[in-house]
Tab-separated table of C-alpha atoms in Angstrom:
chain	number	residue	atom	x	y	z
A	24	UNK	CA	-12.087	-9.038	-19.930
A	25	UNK	CA	-12.902	-7.745	-16.624
A	26	UNK	CA	-16.499	-6.686	-17.224
A	27	UNK	CA	-19.752	-6.899	-19.308
A	28	UNK	CA	-20.327	-4.594	-21.809
A	29	UNK	CA	-24.028	-3.340	-21.365
A	30	UNK	CA	-24.688	-0.473	-23.843
A	31	UNK	CA	-22.664	1.944	-22.110
A	32	UNK	CA	-23.367	0.746	-18.719
A	33	UNK	CA	-20.653	-1.955	-17.056
A	34	UNK	CA	-21.894	-4.423	-15.163
A	35	UNK	CA	-19.467	-5.005	-12.875
A	36	UNK	CA	-17.661	-8.431	-11.434
A	37	UNK	CA	-15.403	-9.113	-8.752
A	38	UNK	CA	-12.319	-7.603	-9.384
A	39	UNK	CA	-13.151	-5.993	-12.469
A	40	UNK	CA	-12.666	-2.603	-13.696
A	41	UNK	CA	-14.026	-0.237	-16.476
A	42	UNK	CA	-12.922	3.552	-16.919
A	43	UNK	CA	-14.765	6.487	-15.957
A	44	UNK	CA	-15.424	9.217	-17.841
A	45	UNK	CA	-13.726	12.942	-16.531
A	46	UNK	CA	-15.157	14.616	-14.563
A	47	UNK	CA	-17.231	14.880	-11.591
A	48	UNK	CA	-18.755	11.939	-10.631
A	49	UNK	CA	-21.425	10.114	-8.332
A	50	UNK	CA	-21.520	6.619	-6.583
A	51	UNK	CA	-24.037	5.475	-4.711
A	52	UNK	CA	-25.170	2.582	-2.832
A	53	UNK	CA	-28.278	2.336	-1.926
A	54	UNK	CA	-30.320	0.735	1.364
A	55	UNK	CA	-30.034	0.756	4.969
A	56	UNK	CA	-26.243	0.997	4.899
A	57	UNK	CA	-23.617	4.163	5.292
A	58	UNK	CA	-21.559	5.430	2.906
A	59	UNK	CA	-17.976	6.045	3.501
A	60	UNK	CA	-14.401	7.169	1.276
A	61	UNK	CA	-11.249	6.922	2.021
A	62	UNK	CA	-8.855	8.813	-0.088
A	63	UNK	CA	-5.114	7.496	-0.011
A	64	UNK	CA	-1.878	7.822	-2.022
A	65	UNK	CA	0.573	5.067	-3.950
A	66	UNK	CA	0.905	3.454	-0.419
A	67	UNK	CA	-2.392	2.510	-0.053
A	68	UNK	CA	-3.331	5.059	3.332
A	69	UNK	CA	-4.454	8.143	4.109
A	70	UNK	CA	-2.344	11.563	4.447
A	71	UNK	CA	-4.051	12.682	6.918
A	72	UNK	CA	-7.367	12.184	9.096
A	73	UNK	CA	-9.060	14.736	7.179
A	74	UNK	CA	-8.842	11.351	3.923
A	75	UNK	CA	-11.758	9.212	5.895
A	76	UNK	CA	-15.002	11.209	4.916
A	77	UNK	CA	-18.095	9.767	6.895
A	78	UNK	CA	-21.311	10.519	8.297
A	79	UNK	CA	-19.720	13.201	11.266
A	80	UNK	CA	-17.344	14.319	8.270
A	81	UNK	CA	-18.484	14.725	5.196
A	82	UNK	CA	-16.547	16.408	3.623
A	83	UNK	CA	-12.508	16.232	2.253
A	84	UNK	CA	-10.727	17.836	-1.360
A	85	UNK	CA	-12.710	16.171	-3.812
A	86	UNK	CA	-15.735	14.249	-2.010
A	87	UNK	CA	-18.342	15.211	-0.532
A	88	UNK	CA	-20.962	12.302	1.389
A	89	UNK	CA	-24.544	13.700	0.294
A	90	UNK	CA	-26.872	11.006	1.788
A	91	UNK	CA	-26.176	7.969	0.608
A	92	UNK	CA	-23.978	9.379	-2.479
A	93	UNK	CA	-20.333	9.674	-2.318
A	94	UNK	CA	-19.706	12.759	-5.022
A	95	UNK	CA	-15.973	12.298	-5.970
A	96	UNK	CA	-14.450	14.980	-8.610
A	97	UNK	CA	-10.739	13.504	-9.139
A	98	UNK	CA	-9.201	16.665	-10.305
A	99	UNK	CA	-10.175	17.906	-6.908
A	100	UNK	CA	-8.508	15.908	-4.630
A	101	UNK	CA	-5.740	16.384	-2.675
A	102	UNK	CA	-2.287	16.493	-3.317
A	103	UNK	CA	-1.062	12.749	-4.280
A	104	UNK	CA	-4.018	10.527	-4.099
A	105	UNK	CA	-4.402	8.038	-6.358
A	106	UNK	CA	-7.376	5.885	-5.098
A	107	UNK	CA	-10.281	6.733	-3.698
A	108	UNK	CA	-11.965	3.375	-1.871
A	109	UNK	CA	-16.011	2.821	-1.186
A	110	UNK	CA	-16.976	1.466	2.149
A	111	UNK	CA	-20.373	0.263	3.002
A	112	UNK	CA	-21.250	-0.751	6.959
A	113	UNK	CA	-24.507	-1.111	8.151
A	114	UNK	CA	-27.039	1.674	9.457
A	115	UNK	CA	-27.967	0.142	12.297
A	116	UNK	CA	-25.117	-0.384	14.210
A	117	UNK	CA	-24.137	-3.980	14.998
A	118	UNK	CA	-25.895	-5.644	12.302
A	119	UNK	CA	-24.377	-8.298	10.536
A	120	UNK	CA	-23.957	-6.873	6.688
A	121	UNK	CA	-25.412	-11.024	5.789
A	122	UNK	CA	-28.805	-9.741	7.167
A	123	UNK	CA	-28.762	-6.984	4.728
A	124	UNK	CA	-29.875	-7.306	1.393
A	125	UNK	CA	-27.280	-7.093	-1.022
A	126	UNK	CA	-25.911	-3.305	-1.292
A	127	UNK	CA	-25.969	-1.664	-5.411
A	128	UNK	CA	-23.241	0.652	-6.270
A	129	UNK	CA	-23.797	2.314	-9.229
A	130	UNK	CA	-22.060	5.397	-10.544
A	131	UNK	CA	-23.201	7.916	-12.852
A	132	UNK	CA	-21.220	10.611	-14.851
A	133	UNK	CA	-21.671	14.201	-15.415
A	134	UNK	CA	-24.428	14.137	-17.171
A	135	UNK	CA	-26.516	11.724	-14.980
A	136	UNK	CA	-25.734	8.489	-17.416
A	137	UNK	CA	-24.962	5.428	-15.449
A	138	UNK	CA	-21.646	4.114	-16.565
A	139	UNK	CA	-21.369	1.332	-14.022
A	140	UNK	CA	-22.521	-0.993	-11.725
A	141	UNK	CA	-21.875	-3.297	-9.294
A	142	UNK	CA	-23.500	-6.120	-6.657
A	143	UNK	CA	-20.903	-7.481	-4.665
A	144	UNK	CA	-21.892	-11.177	-3.488
A	145	UNK	CA	-24.257	-11.569	-0.443
A	146	UNK	CA	-21.942	-11.373	2.753
A	147	UNK	CA	-22.265	-13.261	6.428
A	148	UNK	CA	-20.916	-11.664	9.886
A	149	UNK	CA	-18.639	-9.116	8.466
A	150	UNK	CA	-20.210	-5.410	9.765
A	151	UNK	CA	-18.065	-3.701	6.681
A	152	UNK	CA	-18.028	-3.920	3.272
A	153	UNK	CA	-14.820	-2.808	1.144
A	154	UNK	CA	-17.081	-1.961	-2.267
A	155	UNK	CA	-15.131	-0.213	-4.845
A	156	UNK	CA	-12.324	1.602	-5.340
A	157	UNK	CA	-11.523	4.838	-7.708
A	158	UNK	CA	-7.891	4.216	-8.737
A	159	UNK	CA	-5.406	6.465	-11.580
A	160	UNK	CA	-3.711	4.575	-13.485
A	161	UNK	CA	-0.544	6.574	-15.170
A	162	UNK	CA	-1.376	7.455	-18.888
A	163	UNK	CA	-4.919	5.773	-18.187
A	164	UNK	CA	-6.743	8.486	-16.382
A	165	UNK	CA	-9.315	6.680	-13.966
A	166	UNK	CA	-10.690	3.790	-13.362
A	167	UNK	CA	-13.448	1.312	-11.577
A	168	UNK	CA	-12.587	-1.489	-9.546
A	169	UNK	CA	-14.917	-3.392	-7.799
A	170	UNK	CA	-13.605	-5.275	-4.784
A	171	UNK	CA	-16.604	-6.474	-2.684
A	172	UNK	CA	-13.989	-7.705	0.100
A	173	UNK	CA	-15.965	-8.290	4.143
A	174	UNK	CA	-13.841	-6.868	6.563
A	175	UNK	CA	-14.521	-8.230	9.992
A	176	UNK	CA	-13.076	-5.225	12.542
A	177	UNK	CA	-15.836	-2.474	12.137
A	178	UNK	CA	-15.855	0.907	10.510
A	179	UNK	CA	-13.215	2.318	13.339
A	180	UNK	CA	-10.452	-1.121	12.922
A	181	UNK	CA	-10.579	-0.608	8.615
A	182	UNK	CA	-9.795	3.596	9.388
A	183	UNK	CA	-7.028	2.197	11.620
A	184	UNK	CA	-5.556	-0.512	9.093
A	185	UNK	CA	-5.567	2.980	6.498
A	186	UNK	CA	-3.727	5.093	8.369
A	187	UNK	CA	-6.567	6.819	10.070
A	188	UNK	CA	-6.269	8.198	13.844
A	189	UNK	CA	-7.686	6.088	16.071
A	190	UNK	CA	-7.793	5.914	19.837
A	191	UNK	CA	-9.398	3.789	22.216
A	192	UNK	CA	-9.118	5.395	25.809
A	193	UNK	CA	-12.014	7.810	25.914
A	194	UNK	CA	-10.050	10.154	24.422
A	195	UNK	CA	-10.771	9.313	20.933
A	196	UNK	CA	-9.129	11.130	18.312
A	197	UNK	CA	-8.993	12.673	14.741
A	198	UNK	CA	-11.865	12.125	12.618
A	199	UNK	CA	-12.454	8.486	13.110
A	200	UNK	CA	-13.644	9.093	16.238
A	201	UNK	CA	-17.754	8.931	16.230
A	202	UNK	CA	-16.543	5.472	14.246
A	203	UNK	CA	-16.127	3.891	17.607
A	204	UNK	CA	-13.470	1.576	19.181
A	205	UNK	CA	-12.135	-1.246	17.299
A	206	UNK	CA	-13.720	-4.597	18.781
A	207	UNK	CA	-11.375	-6.456	18.691
A	208	UNK	CA	-7.419	-5.676	19.323
A	209	UNK	CA	-4.594	-3.817	17.594
A	210	UNK	CA	-3.418	-5.917	14.661
A	211	UNK	CA	-0.818	-8.567	15.666
A	212	UNK	CA	1.688	-6.482	13.163
A	213	UNK	CA	1.607	-4.348	16.456
A	214	UNK	CA	3.710	-6.721	18.110
A	215	UNK	CA	6.775	-6.057	16.629
A	216	UNK	CA	6.554	-7.964	13.169
A	217	UNK	CA	7.760	-6.549	11.071
A	218	UNK	CA	10.367	-5.508	13.131
A	219	UNK	CA	11.410	-9.278	13.432
A	220	UNK	CA	10.919	-9.332	9.906
A	221	UNK	CA	12.947	-6.866	8.289
A	222	UNK	CA	15.954	-7.717	10.980
A	223	UNK	CA	15.874	-11.158	8.952
A	224	UNK	CA	15.612	-10.226	6.148
A	225	UNK	CA	18.301	-7.688	6.513
A	226	UNK	CA	20.943	-10.152	7.490
A	227	UNK	CA	20.360	-11.817	3.359
A	228	UNK	CA	20.166	-8.376	2.122
A	229	UNK	CA	16.789	-8.586	1.014
A	230	UNK	CA	15.342	-5.325	1.333
A	231	UNK	CA	12.892	-4.146	3.745
A	232	UNK	CA	8.708	-4.996	3.719
A	233	UNK	CA	6.453	-2.789	4.623
A	234	UNK	CA	2.532	-2.946	5.863
A	235	UNK	CA	-0.259	-2.632	3.245
A	236	UNK	CA	-3.317	-1.691	4.461
A	237	UNK	CA	-5.016	-4.042	1.828
A	238	UNK	CA	-2.829	-6.878	2.545
A	239	UNK	CA	-4.012	-6.235	6.201
A	240	UNK	CA	-7.499	-7.004	5.738
A	241	UNK	CA	-6.619	-10.101	3.484
A	242	UNK	CA	-5.095	-11.592	6.282
A	243	UNK	CA	-7.564	-10.685	8.746
A	244	UNK	CA	-10.866	-11.931	6.360
A	245	UNK	CA	-8.687	-15.289	5.800
A	246	UNK	CA	-7.762	-15.834	9.377
A	247	UNK	CA	-10.866	-15.430	10.403
A	248	UNK	CA	-12.721	-18.462	7.579
A	249	UNK	CA	-9.900	-20.646	8.761
A	250	UNK	CA	-10.438	-19.984	12.401
A	251	UNK	CA	-14.867	-20.611	11.245
A	252	UNK	CA	-13.796	-23.608	9.685
A	253	UNK	CA	-11.610	-24.929	11.915
A	254	UNK	CA	-8.784	-25.967	9.821
A	255	UNK	CA	-6.116	-24.549	8.021
A	256	UNK	CA	-6.601	-24.245	4.053
A	257	UNK	CA	-6.222	-22.032	1.208
A	258	UNK	CA	-9.838	-21.331	0.823
A	259	UNK	CA	-12.251	-21.127	3.401
A	260	UNK	CA	-15.663	-22.698	3.871
A	261	UNK	CA	-17.230	-19.447	2.386
A	262	UNK	CA	-15.414	-20.559	-1.404
A	263	UNK	CA	-13.456	-17.717	-1.565
A	264	UNK	CA	-9.788	-18.269	-1.321
A	265	UNK	CA	-6.824	-16.181	-0.009
A	266	UNK	CA	-5.482	-14.838	-3.245
A	267	UNK	CA	-9.340	-13.647	-3.975
A	268	UNK	CA	-9.713	-12.034	-0.698
A	269	UNK	CA	-5.665	-10.115	-1.767
A	270	UNK	CA	-7.315	-8.893	-4.756
A	271	UNK	CA	-10.405	-8.400	-3.840
A	272	UNK	CA	-9.140	-6.169	-1.128
A	273	UNK	CA	-8.134	-3.964	-4.197
A	274	UNK	CA	-3.927	-5.209	-4.059
A	275	UNK	CA	-3.683	-6.291	-7.402
A	276	UNK	CA	0.421	-7.928	-7.710
A	277	UNK	CA	3.178	-9.158	-9.606
A	278	UNK	CA	4.225	-11.640	-6.945
A	279	UNK	CA	2.631	-13.258	-4.026
A	280	UNK	CA	3.519	-15.928	-0.563
A	281	UNK	CA	1.343	-16.609	2.556
A	282	UNK	CA	2.182	-18.387	5.422
A	283	UNK	CA	-1.119	-20.432	6.707
A	284	UNK	CA	0.036	-21.477	10.365
A	285	UNK	CA	-2.097	-22.562	13.369
A	286	UNK	CA	-0.243	-23.178	16.603
A	287	UNK	CA	1.922	-20.255	17.338
A	288	UNK	CA	0.410	-17.557	20.198
A	289	UNK	CA	3.258	-14.341	19.267
A	290	UNK	CA	3.898	-13.076	16.016
A	291	UNK	CA	7.773	-13.614	17.824
A	292	UNK	CA	6.424	-17.366	17.900
A	293	UNK	CA	5.659	-16.968	14.155
A	294	UNK	CA	8.402	-15.338	12.768
A	295	UNK	CA	10.511	-17.750	15.066
A	296	UNK	CA	8.508	-20.459	13.381
A	297	UNK	CA	9.041	-19.456	10.040
A	298	UNK	CA	12.591	-19.044	9.973
A	299	UNK	CA	12.824	-23.015	11.161
A	300	UNK	CA	11.651	-24.629	8.182
A	301	UNK	CA	13.535	-23.797	4.357
A	302	UNK	CA	10.296	-23.189	2.110
A	303	UNK	CA	8.897	-20.908	4.653
A	304	UNK	CA	11.781	-19.080	5.312
A	305	UNK	CA	12.196	-18.761	2.216
A	306	UNK	CA	9.137	-16.937	1.200
A	307	UNK	CA	9.917	-14.517	4.254
A	308	UNK	CA	13.409	-13.300	3.106
A	309	UNK	CA	12.445	-13.564	-0.571
A	310	UNK	CA	13.625	-9.447	-2.242
A	311	UNK	CA	11.205	-10.052	-4.496
A	312	UNK	CA	8.553	-8.678	-1.787
A	313	UNK	CA	7.173	-5.046	-0.714
A	314	UNK	CA	4.148	-5.315	1.208
A	315	UNK	CA	3.399	-7.654	4.377
A	316	UNK	CA	0.873	-8.060	6.714
A	317	UNK	CA	-0.364	-10.561	9.595
A	318	UNK	CA	-2.648	-11.620	11.161
A	319	UNK	CA	-4.980	-14.484	13.681
A	320	UNK	CA	-8.287	-15.207	14.665
A	321	UNK	CA	-8.968	-17.834	17.692
A	322	UNK	CA	-10.821	-20.800	17.647
A	323	UNK	CA	-9.430	-23.068	20.220
A	324	UNK	CA	-6.033	-23.158	18.282
A	325	UNK	CA	-5.003	-20.010	17.269
A	326	UNK	CA	-4.876	-19.442	13.039
A	327	UNK	CA	-2.595	-17.257	11.618
A	328	UNK	CA	-2.152	-15.846	7.996
A	329	UNK	CA	0.842	-13.805	6.472
A	330	UNK	CA	0.628	-12.499	3.650
A	331	UNK	CA	3.364	-11.239	1.121
A	332	UNK	CA	3.153	-9.280	-2.200
A	333	UNK	CA	4.597	-6.412	-4.646
A	334	UNK	CA	2.190	-4.992	-6.795
A	335	UNK	CA	1.267	-5.286	-10.125
A	336	UNK	CA	2.940	-2.236	-12.642
A	337	UNK	CA	3.355	-1.939	-16.161
A	338	UNK	CA	6.648	-2.321	-16.003
A	339	UNK	CA	6.422	-5.634	-13.571
A	340	UNK	CA	4.318	-7.010	-15.729
A	341	UNK	CA	6.152	-5.826	-18.746
A	342	UNK	CA	9.357	-7.136	-17.236
A	343	UNK	CA	7.540	-10.665	-16.378
A	344	UNK	CA	6.291	-11.674	-19.676
A	345	UNK	CA	10.190	-10.875	-21.126
A	346	UNK	CA	11.420	-13.110	-18.932
A	347	UNK	CA	8.713	-15.256	-19.927
A	348	UNK	CA	9.604	-15.503	-23.449
A	349	UNK	CA	13.465	-14.932	-22.943
A	350	UNK	CA	13.475	-18.718	-21.224
A	351	UNK	CA	11.113	-20.037	-24.076
A	352	UNK	CA	13.459	-18.725	-26.635
A	353	UNK	CA	16.378	-20.353	-24.637
A	354	UNK	CA	14.248	-23.208	-24.993
A	355	UNK	CA	14.192	-23.182	-28.647
A	356	UNK	CA	18.054	-22.776	-29.604
A	357	UNK	CA	18.997	-25.104	-27.279
A	358	UNK	CA	16.750	-27.865	-29.781
A	359	UNK	CA	18.052	-25.483	-33.081
A	360	UNK	CA	15.516	-23.457	-33.242
A	361	UNK	CA	15.224	-19.759	-34.179
A	362	UNK	CA	13.085	-17.675	-31.308
A	363	UNK	CA	10.121	-16.330	-31.262
A	364	UNK	CA	9.292	-12.858	-32.062
A	365	UNK	CA	7.024	-10.948	-29.712
A	366	UNK	CA	3.642	-10.035	-30.970
A	367	UNK	CA	1.960	-7.100	-29.553
A	368	UNK	CA	-1.855	-8.298	-30.769
A	369	UNK	CA	-1.262	-11.954	-29.351
A	370	UNK	CA	0.602	-10.401	-26.662
A	371	UNK	CA	-2.835	-8.562	-25.785
A	372	UNK	CA	-4.979	-11.890	-26.120
A	373	UNK	CA	-3.023	-13.480	-23.726
A	374	UNK	CA	-2.961	-10.741	-21.230
A	375	UNK	CA	-7.014	-10.582	-21.437
A	376	UNK	CA	-7.307	-14.518	-21.476
A	377	UNK	CA	-5.362	-14.725	-17.921
A	378	UNK	CA	-7.969	-11.574	-16.563
A	379	UNK	CA	-11.110	-13.126	-17.504
A	380	UNK	CA	-9.996	-16.819	-16.053
A	381	UNK	CA	-9.356	-14.751	-13.071
A	382	UNK	CA	-12.553	-12.884	-12.995
A	383	UNK	CA	-14.358	-15.607	-13.893
A	384	UNK	CA	-13.051	-17.874	-11.844
A	385	UNK	CA	-12.140	-20.668	-14.403
A	386	UNK	CA	-9.290	-22.364	-15.980
A	387	UNK	CA	-8.951	-23.961	-19.632
A	388	UNK	CA	-8.849	-22.967	-23.071
A	389	UNK	CA	-12.010	-23.003	-23.782
A	390	UNK	CA	-14.510	-19.725	-22.439
A	391	UNK	CA	-18.028	-20.124	-20.833
A	392	UNK	CA	-18.288	-18.114	-23.370
A	393	UNK	CA	-17.248	-21.241	-26.116
A	394	UNK	CA	-14.243	-18.453	-27.121
A	395	UNK	CA	-10.629	-21.205	-28.299
A	396	UNK	CA	-7.810	-19.550	-28.677
A	397	UNK	CA	-7.933	-18.946	-32.125
A	398	UNK	CA	-11.241	-16.710	-31.331
A	399	UNK	CA	-9.691	-15.015	-29.278
A	400	UNK	CA	-6.461	-13.928	-31.071
A	401	UNK	CA	-8.839	-13.074	-34.244
A	402	UNK	CA	-10.635	-10.545	-31.612
A	403	UNK	CA	-7.341	-9.097	-30.558
A	404	UNK	CA	-6.780	-8.583	-34.318
A	405	UNK	CA	-4.192	-11.426	-35.252
A	406	UNK	CA	-4.376	-12.411	-38.330
A	407	UNK	CA	-1.778	-15.528	-37.944
A	408	UNK	CA	-2.854	-18.533	-39.932
A	409	UNK	CA	-1.685	-21.414	-37.109
A	410	UNK	CA	-2.410	-20.818	-33.490
A	411	UNK	CA	-0.795	-23.113	-30.113
A	412	UNK	CA	-1.993	-21.616	-26.685
A	413	UNK	CA	-0.081	-23.003	-23.333
A	414	UNK	CA	-2.653	-22.142	-20.327
A	415	UNK	CA	-0.756	-22.897	-16.283
A	416	UNK	CA	-1.732	-22.067	-13.012
A	417	UNK	CA	-0.019	-21.197	-9.353
A	418	UNK	CA	3.615	-20.912	-11.131
A	419	UNK	CA	5.173	-18.262	-8.761
A	420	UNK	CA	7.271	-16.943	-10.870
A	421	UNK	CA	8.795	-16.996	-15.120
A	422	UNK	CA	11.032	-20.136	-14.666
A	423	UNK	CA	8.485	-21.818	-12.588
A	424	UNK	CA	6.478	-21.742	-15.457
A	425	UNK	CA	8.174	-22.656	-18.049
A	426	UNK	CA	9.939	-25.272	-16.296
A	427	UNK	CA	6.392	-27.166	-15.654
A	428	UNK	CA	6.141	-26.161	-19.802
A	429	UNK	CA	8.987	-27.961	-21.276
A	430	UNK	CA	7.814	-30.947	-18.091
A	431	UNK	CA	5.059	-31.539	-19.478
A	432	UNK	CA	4.401	-33.241	-23.291
A	433	UNK	CA	2.114	-31.830	-25.185
A	434	UNK	CA	3.239	-27.864	-23.803
A	435	UNK	CA	6.624	-28.672	-24.847
A	436	UNK	CA	5.618	-29.456	-27.896
A	437	UNK	CA	3.740	-25.717	-28.811
A	438	UNK	CA	7.520	-24.053	-27.475
A	439	UNK	CA	9.759	-26.636	-30.140
A	440	UNK	CA	6.998	-26.240	-32.836
A	441	UNK	CA	8.953	-25.307	-35.477
A	442	UNK	CA	5.972	-23.545	-37.965
A	443	UNK	CA	5.867	-20.618	-34.857
A	444	UNK	CA	7.507	-17.904	-35.058
A	445	UNK	CA	5.765	-15.143	-32.729
A	446	UNK	CA	4.133	-15.493	-29.070
A	447	UNK	CA	2.561	-13.516	-26.892
A	448	UNK	CA	2.837	-14.038	-22.479
A	449	UNK	CA	0.053	-13.056	-20.490
A	450	UNK	CA	-0.345	-13.207	-16.612
A	451	UNK	CA	-2.400	-12.175	-13.708
A	452	UNK	CA	-2.732	-12.560	-10.278
A	453	UNK	CA	-5.964	-13.478	-8.432
A	454	UNK	CA	-8.086	-16.192	-8.917
A	455	UNK	CA	-8.351	-19.734	-6.629
A	456	UNK	CA	-4.884	-20.731	-7.927
A	457	UNK	CA	-2.908	-17.102	-7.356
A	458	UNK	CA	-1.192	-16.966	-10.660
A	459	UNK	CA	-2.240	-18.008	-14.210
A	460	UNK	CA	-0.510	-17.751	-16.962
A	461	UNK	CA	-0.358	-17.569	-20.627
A	462	UNK	CA	1.384	-18.556	-23.762
A	463	UNK	CA	0.020	-17.216	-27.429
A	464	UNK	CA	2.167	-18.995	-30.434
A	465	UNK	CA	1.308	-18.180	-34.015
A	466	UNK	CA	2.259	-19.208	-37.836
């Protein structure tokens, strides 16, 4: 589970989510903050400047800003809107959020009952915080996802990354003008990054990638973290990994890649560098990616973060699990064993364990609450007498993870155990390792 249920109120952790009731909602963030919201479509970008709700433009279709509270009526959002991102910045301009008390989000239903709360981790020098987002999950209604991701580029920079028209020449345009100019230069993606990347991808038949504002936010945050530490690394001195920054920015992924590089001075130099090495070239040209973002930060050296990803969808998750099952059954077939049948209850337990490892930042067969694989299977409703479990983290594909399990005697024994007849496979992106996998076997 991603949230802890206490009565009728869910206390969320970063990356956690909670279902929302139908009807109008109120999202309040009390304290010395300015609250704002961005209404976006499936591509993570606004439809027009009117989708940015802030103190100088307090209304949009389905959203009203009332002091420290956003009143949101999902059913009245403009056509095509499927996400509302809640943002806070310091009420006193220029004040780092790390100097202020942690903001506290409370979400209330049409009857005034609190249905969810979220207190993000304390920040440092960041001036803006992406607190949470309301998002529409097809067939399941509206949900709330806790984000808790700091953003260093100011409110104008954030608005620009979401597609709001902001100019810096004194003739500021659109609703975001009052947010002020961005304190840093435009993103390096404006320096021809996507054009160069897509040209190289076209030569190999890979589809074009497009910029995603959430990936850009995560890339900027991680580039700055590396510059602050003075070294390349997948984790900053704040203890947050690059993959946690991606999911924290609100981008759930089915596949992900990253380039962490220092030295190149321009986006063109960066692309040339990545194309010159086999491993980094494979990431840049990977046909599985749909979105990309590039950012840098300077601290003597120039530190670059490029992120590549494809979004998590129900179909993509089903295909990934099915491929892992097929590869597993292929190994059993070669050993002369019957195939495993997919069990929906084992699948649910395996998926929940992956999500839990991401949300609670652990990697183990035993959960922090002491539950073991057979406990989780029983909690999901399974009555299988014998339970076995394989877990893995960091592998980027079903082929890679099944190969890894087969190269490990203990995991291989589970896959080839004759007494097992059923299987469930789970996957979650995020956490320190980037990907988490689980096979749950039943006999």
